[in-house]
JSON list of C-alpha atoms in Angstrom, two decimals:
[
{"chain": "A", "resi": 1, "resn": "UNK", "atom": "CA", "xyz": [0.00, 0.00, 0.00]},
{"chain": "A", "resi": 2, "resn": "UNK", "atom": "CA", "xyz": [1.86, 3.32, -1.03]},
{"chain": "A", "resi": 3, "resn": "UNK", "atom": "CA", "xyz": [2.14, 6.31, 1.49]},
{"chain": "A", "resi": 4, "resn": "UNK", "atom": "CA", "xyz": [-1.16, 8.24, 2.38]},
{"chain": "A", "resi": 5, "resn": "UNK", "atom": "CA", "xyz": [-0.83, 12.05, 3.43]},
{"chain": "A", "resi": 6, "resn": "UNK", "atom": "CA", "xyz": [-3.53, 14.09, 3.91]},
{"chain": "A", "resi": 7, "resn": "UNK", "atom": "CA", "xyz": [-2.18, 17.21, 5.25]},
{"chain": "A", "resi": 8, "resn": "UNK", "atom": "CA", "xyz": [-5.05, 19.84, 5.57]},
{"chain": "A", "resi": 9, "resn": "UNK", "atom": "CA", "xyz": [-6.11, 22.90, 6.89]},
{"chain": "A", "resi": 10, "resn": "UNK", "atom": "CA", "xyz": [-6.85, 21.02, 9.87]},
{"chain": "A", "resi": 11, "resn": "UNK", "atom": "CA", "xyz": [-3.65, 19.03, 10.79]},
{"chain": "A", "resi": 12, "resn": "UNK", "atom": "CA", "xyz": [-1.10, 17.31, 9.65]},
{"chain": "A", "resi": 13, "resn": "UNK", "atom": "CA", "xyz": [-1.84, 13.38, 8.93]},
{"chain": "A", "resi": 14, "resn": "UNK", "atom": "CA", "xyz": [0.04, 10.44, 7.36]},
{"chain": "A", "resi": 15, "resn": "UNK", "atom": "CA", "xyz": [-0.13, 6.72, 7.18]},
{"chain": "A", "resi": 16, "resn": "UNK", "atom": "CA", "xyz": [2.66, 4.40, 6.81]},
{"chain": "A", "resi": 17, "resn": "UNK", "atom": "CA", "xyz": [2.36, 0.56, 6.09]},
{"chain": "A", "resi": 18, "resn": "UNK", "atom": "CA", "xyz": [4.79, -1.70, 7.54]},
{"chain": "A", "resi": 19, "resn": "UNK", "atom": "CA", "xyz": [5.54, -5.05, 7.07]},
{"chain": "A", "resi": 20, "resn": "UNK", "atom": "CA", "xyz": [5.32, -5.77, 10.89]},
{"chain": "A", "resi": 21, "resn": "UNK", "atom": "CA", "xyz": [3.24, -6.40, 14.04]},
{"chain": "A", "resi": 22, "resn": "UNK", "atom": "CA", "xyz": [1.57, -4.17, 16.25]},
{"chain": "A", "resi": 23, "resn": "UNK", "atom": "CA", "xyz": [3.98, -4.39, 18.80]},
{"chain": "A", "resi": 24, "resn": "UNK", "atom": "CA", "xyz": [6.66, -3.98, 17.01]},
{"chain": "A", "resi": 25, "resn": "UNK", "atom": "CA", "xyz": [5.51, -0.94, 15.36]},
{"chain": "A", "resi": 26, "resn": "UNK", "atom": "CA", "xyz": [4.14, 0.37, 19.38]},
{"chain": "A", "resi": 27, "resn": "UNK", "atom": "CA", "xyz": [7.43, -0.26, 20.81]},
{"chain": "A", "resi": 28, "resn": "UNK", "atom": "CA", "xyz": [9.61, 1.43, 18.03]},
{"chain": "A", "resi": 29, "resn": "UNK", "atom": "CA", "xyz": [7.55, 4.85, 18.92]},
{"chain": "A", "resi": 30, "resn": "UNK", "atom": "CA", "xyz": [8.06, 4.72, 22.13]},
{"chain": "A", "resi": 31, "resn": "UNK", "atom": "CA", "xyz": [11.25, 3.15, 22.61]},
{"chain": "A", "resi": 32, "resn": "UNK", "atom": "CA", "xyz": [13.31, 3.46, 19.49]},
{"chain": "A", "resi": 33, "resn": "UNK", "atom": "CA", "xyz": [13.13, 7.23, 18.78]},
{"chain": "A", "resi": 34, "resn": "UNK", "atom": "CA", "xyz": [16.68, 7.17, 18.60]},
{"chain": "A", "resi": 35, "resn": "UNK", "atom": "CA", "xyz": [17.25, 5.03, 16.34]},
{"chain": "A", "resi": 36, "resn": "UNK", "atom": "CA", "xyz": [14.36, 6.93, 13.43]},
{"chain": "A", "resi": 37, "resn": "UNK", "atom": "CA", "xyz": [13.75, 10.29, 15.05]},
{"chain": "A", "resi": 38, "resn": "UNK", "atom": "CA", "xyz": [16.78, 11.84, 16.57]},
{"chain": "A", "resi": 39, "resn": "UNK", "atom": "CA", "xyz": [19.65, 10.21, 18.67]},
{"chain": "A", "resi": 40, "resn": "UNK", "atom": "CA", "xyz": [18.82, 12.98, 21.13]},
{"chain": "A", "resi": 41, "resn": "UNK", "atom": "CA", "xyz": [15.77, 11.34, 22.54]},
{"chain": "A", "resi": 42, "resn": "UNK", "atom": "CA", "xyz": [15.02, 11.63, 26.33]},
{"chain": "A", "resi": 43, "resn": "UNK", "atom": "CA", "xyz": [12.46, 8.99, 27.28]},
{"chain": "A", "resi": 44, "resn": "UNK", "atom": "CA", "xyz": [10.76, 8.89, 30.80]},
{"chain": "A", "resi": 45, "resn": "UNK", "atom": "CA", "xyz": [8.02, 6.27, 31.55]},
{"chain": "A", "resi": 46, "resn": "UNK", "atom": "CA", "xyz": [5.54, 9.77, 31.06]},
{"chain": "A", "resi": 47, "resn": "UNK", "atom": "CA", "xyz": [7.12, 11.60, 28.26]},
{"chain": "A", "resi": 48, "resn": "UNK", "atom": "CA", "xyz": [10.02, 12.38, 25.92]},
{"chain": "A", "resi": 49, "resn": "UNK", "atom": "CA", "xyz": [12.17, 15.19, 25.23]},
{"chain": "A", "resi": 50, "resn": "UNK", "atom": "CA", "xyz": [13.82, 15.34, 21.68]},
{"chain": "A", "resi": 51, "resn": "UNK", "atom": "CA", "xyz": [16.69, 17.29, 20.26]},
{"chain": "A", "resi": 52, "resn": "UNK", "atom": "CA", "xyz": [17.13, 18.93, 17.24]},
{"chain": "A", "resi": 53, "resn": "UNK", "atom": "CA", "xyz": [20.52, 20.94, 17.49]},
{"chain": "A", "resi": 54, "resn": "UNK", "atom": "CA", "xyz": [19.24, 24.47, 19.62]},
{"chain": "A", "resi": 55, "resn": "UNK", "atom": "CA", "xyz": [16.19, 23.10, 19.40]},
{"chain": "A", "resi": 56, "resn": "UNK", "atom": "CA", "xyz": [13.85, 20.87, 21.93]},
{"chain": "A", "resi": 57, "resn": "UNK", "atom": "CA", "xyz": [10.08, 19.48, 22.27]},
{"chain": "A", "resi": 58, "resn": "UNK", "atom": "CA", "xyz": [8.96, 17.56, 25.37]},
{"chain": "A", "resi": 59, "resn": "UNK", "atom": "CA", "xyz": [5.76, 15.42, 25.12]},
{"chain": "A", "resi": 60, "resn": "UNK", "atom": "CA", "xyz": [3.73, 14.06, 28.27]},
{"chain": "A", "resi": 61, "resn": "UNK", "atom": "CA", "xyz": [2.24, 10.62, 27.29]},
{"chain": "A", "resi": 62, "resn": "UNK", "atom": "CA", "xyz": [-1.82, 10.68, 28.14]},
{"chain": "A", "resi": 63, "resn": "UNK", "atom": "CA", "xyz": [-2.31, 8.38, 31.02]},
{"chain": "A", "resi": 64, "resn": "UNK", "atom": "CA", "xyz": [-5.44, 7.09, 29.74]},
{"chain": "A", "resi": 65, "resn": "UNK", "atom": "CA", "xyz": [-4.20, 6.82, 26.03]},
{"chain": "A", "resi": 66, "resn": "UNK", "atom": "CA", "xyz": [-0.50, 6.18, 25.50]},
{"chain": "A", "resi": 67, "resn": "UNK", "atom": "CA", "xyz": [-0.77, 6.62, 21.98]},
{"chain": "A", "resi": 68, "resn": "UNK", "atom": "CA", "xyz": [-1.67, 10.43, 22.33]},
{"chain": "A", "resi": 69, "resn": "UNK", "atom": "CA", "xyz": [1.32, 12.41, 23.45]},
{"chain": "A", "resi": 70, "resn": "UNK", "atom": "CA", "xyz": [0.64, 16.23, 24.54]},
{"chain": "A", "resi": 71, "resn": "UNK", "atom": "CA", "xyz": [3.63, 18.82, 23.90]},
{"chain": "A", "resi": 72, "resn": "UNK", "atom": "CA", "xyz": [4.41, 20.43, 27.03]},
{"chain": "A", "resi": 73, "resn": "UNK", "atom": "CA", "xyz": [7.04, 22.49, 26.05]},
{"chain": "A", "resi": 74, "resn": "UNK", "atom": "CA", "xyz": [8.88, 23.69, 22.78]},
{"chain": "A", "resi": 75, "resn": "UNK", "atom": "CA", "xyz": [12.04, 25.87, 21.69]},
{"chain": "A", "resi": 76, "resn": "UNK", "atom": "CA", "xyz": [11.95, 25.54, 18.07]},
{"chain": "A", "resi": 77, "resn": "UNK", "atom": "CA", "xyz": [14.51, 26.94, 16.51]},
{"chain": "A", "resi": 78, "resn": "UNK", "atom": "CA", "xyz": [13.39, 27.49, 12.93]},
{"chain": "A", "resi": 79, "resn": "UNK", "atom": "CA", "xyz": [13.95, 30.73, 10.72]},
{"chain": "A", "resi": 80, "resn": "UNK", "atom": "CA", "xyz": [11.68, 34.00, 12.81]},
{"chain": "A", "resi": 81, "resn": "UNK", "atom": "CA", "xyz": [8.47, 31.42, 13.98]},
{"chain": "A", "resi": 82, "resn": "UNK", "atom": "CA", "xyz": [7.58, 31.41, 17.32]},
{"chain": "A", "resi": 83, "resn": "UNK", "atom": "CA", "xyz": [9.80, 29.16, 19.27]},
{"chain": "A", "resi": 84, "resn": "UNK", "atom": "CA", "xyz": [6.92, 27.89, 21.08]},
{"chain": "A", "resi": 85, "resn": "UNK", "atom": "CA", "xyz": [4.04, 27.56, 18.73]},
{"chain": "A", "resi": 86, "resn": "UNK", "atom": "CA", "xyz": [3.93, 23.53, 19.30]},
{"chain": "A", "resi": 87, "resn": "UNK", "atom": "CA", "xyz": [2.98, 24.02, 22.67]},
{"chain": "A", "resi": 88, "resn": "UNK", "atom": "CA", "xyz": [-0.53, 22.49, 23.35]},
{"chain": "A", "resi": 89, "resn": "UNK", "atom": "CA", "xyz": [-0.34, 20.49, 20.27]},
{"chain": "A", "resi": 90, "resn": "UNK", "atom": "CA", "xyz": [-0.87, 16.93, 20.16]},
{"chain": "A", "resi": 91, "resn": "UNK", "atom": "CA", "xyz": [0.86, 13.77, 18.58]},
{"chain": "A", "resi": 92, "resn": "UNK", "atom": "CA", "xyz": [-1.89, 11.23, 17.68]},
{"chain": "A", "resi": 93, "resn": "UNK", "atom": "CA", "xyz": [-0.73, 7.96, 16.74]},
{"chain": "A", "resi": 94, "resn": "UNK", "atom": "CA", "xyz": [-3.11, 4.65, 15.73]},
{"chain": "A", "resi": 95, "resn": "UNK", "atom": "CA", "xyz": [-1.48, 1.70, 14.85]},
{"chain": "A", "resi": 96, "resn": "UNK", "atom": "CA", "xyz": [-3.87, -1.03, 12.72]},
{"chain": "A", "resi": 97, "resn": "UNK", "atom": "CA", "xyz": [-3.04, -4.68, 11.62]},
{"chain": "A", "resi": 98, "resn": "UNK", "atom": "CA", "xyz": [-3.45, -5.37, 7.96]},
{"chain": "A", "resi": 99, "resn": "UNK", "atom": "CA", "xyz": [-2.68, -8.61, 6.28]},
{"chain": "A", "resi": 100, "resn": "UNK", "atom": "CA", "xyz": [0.56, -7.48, 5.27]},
{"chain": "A", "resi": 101, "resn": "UNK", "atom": "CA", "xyz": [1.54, -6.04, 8.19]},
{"chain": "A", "resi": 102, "resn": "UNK", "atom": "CA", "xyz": [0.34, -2.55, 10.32]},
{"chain": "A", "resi": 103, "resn": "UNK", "atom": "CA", "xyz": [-0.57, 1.15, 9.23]},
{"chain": "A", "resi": 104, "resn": "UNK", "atom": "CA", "xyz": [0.43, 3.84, 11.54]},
{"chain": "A", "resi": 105, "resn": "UNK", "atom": "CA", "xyz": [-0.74, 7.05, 11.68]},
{"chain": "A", "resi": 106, "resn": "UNK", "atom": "CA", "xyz": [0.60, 9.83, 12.75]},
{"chain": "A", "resi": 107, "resn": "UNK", "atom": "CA", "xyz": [-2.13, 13.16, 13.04]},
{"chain": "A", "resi": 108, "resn": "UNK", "atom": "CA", "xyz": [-0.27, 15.82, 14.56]},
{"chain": "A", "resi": 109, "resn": "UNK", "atom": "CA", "xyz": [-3.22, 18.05, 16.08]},
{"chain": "A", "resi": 110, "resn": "UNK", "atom": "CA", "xyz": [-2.67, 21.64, 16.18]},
{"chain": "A", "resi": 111, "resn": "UNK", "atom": "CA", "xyz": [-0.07, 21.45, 13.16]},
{"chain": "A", "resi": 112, "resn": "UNK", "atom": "CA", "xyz": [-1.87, 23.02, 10.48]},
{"chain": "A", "resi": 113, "resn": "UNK", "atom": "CA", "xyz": [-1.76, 26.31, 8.32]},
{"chain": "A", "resi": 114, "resn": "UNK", "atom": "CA", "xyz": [-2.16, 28.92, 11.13]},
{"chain": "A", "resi": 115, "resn": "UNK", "atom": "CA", "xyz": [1.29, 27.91, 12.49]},
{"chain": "A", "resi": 116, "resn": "UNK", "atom": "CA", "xyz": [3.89, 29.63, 10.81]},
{"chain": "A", "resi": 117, "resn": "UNK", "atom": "CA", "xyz": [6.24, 26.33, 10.77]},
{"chain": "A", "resi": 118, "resn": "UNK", "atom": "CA", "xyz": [3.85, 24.56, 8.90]},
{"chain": "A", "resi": 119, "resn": "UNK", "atom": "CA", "xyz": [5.71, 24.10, 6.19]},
{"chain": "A", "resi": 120, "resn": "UNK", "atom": "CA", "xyz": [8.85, 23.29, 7.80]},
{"chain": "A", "resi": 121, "resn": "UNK", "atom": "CA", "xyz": [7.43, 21.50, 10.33]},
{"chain": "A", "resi": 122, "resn": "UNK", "atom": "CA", "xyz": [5.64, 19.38, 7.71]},
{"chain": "A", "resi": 123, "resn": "UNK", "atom": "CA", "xyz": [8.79, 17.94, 5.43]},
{"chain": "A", "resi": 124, "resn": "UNK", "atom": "CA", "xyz": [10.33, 17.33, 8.99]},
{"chain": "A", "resi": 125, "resn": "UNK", "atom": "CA", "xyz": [7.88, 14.59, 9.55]},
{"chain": "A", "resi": 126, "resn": "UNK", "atom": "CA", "xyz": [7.72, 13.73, 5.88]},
{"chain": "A", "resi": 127, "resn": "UNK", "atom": "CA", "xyz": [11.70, 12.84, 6.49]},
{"chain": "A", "resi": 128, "resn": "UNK", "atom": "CA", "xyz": [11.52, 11.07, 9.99]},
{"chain": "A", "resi": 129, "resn": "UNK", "atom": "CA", "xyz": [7.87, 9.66, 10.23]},
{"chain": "A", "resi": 130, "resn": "UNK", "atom": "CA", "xyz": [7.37, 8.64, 6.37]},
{"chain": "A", "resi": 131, "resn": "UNK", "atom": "CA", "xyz": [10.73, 8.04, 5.83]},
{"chain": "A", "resi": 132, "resn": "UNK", "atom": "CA", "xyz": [12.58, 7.34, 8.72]},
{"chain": "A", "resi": 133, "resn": "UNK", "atom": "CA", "xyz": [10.18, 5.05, 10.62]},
{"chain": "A", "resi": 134, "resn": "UNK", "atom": "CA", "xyz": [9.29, 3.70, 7.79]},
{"chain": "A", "resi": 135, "resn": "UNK", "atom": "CA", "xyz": [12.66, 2.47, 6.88]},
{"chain": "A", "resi": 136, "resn": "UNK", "atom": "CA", "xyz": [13.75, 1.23, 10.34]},
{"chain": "A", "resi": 137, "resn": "UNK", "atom": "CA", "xyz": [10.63, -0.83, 10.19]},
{"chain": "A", "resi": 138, "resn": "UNK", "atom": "CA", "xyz": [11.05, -2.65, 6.95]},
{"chain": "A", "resi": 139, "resn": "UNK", "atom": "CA", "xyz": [14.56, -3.12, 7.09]},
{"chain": "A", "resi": 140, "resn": "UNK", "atom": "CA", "xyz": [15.67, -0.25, 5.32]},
{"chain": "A", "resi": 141, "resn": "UNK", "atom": "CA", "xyz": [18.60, 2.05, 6.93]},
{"chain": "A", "resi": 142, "resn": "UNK", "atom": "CA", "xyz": [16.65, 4.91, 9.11]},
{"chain": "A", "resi": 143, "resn": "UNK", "atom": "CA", "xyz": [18.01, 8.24, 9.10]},
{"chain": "A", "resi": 144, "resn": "UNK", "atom": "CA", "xyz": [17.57, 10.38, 12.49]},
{"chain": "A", "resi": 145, "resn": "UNK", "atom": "CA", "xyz": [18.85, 13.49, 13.07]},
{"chain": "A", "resi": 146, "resn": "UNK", "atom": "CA", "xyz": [22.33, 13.10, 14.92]},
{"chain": "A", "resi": 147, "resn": "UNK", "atom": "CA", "xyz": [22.95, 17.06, 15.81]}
]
């Protein structure tokens, strides 16, 4: 199944298919963020910080859904935007089993066309959620950010 993006006016939203399980797929976003995000990944049992050179985002995991990850605080570092305009969004992931394997979806709430990032912010998770994860996944080489 090829790549599905529907980014909107209303968030950012993609859909990868893997050729794994559903555990597999849980555990490499919550565990292996190092390995297809950036090597600068602080994981707690509640949240994660990640590092982008001068820049940071920490994410608080929801207690009653795992799978949705609140950002709690931001310092993005990206041309004159806001440093903080993640703040309050939300990471909402849903992993499904297919025949083939699982489709995960990642809808990034609050990313969307009022943010000034958007576009920025939008080929960043084209590189390390549809590309990145992806590859670590199906046994292709991943490629995190390392600075």
């Amino acid at each position: 199944m090829p790549l599905q993006t529907q980014t909107t006016a209303a968030n950012y939203c993609a859909t990868i298919s893997v050729p794994t399980d559903v555990a597999t797929a849980r555990a490499a976003l919550f565990d292996d963020m190092h390995i297809w995000w950036t090597t600068r990944a602080e994981r707690t049992p509640t949240g994660v910080t990640v590092r982008f050179n001068n820049s940071h985002a920490s994410f608080a995991f929801d207690p009653d859904n795992p799978l949705t990850w609140l950002c709690t605080d931001a310092h993005m570092i990206i041309n004159d935007y806001d440093p903080a305009e993640w703040i309050g969004t939300h990471l909402r992931w849903d992993i499904t089993q297919t025949q083939t394997g699982c489709d995960i979806t990642l809808e990034h709430v609050g990313l969307n066309a009022n943010l000034a990032c958007f576009d920025v912010c939008t080929r960043g998770w084209e590189s390390f959620f549809e590309t990145s994860l992806k590859a670590h996944l199906s046994g292709g080489t991943p490629a995190p950010e390392t600075t």
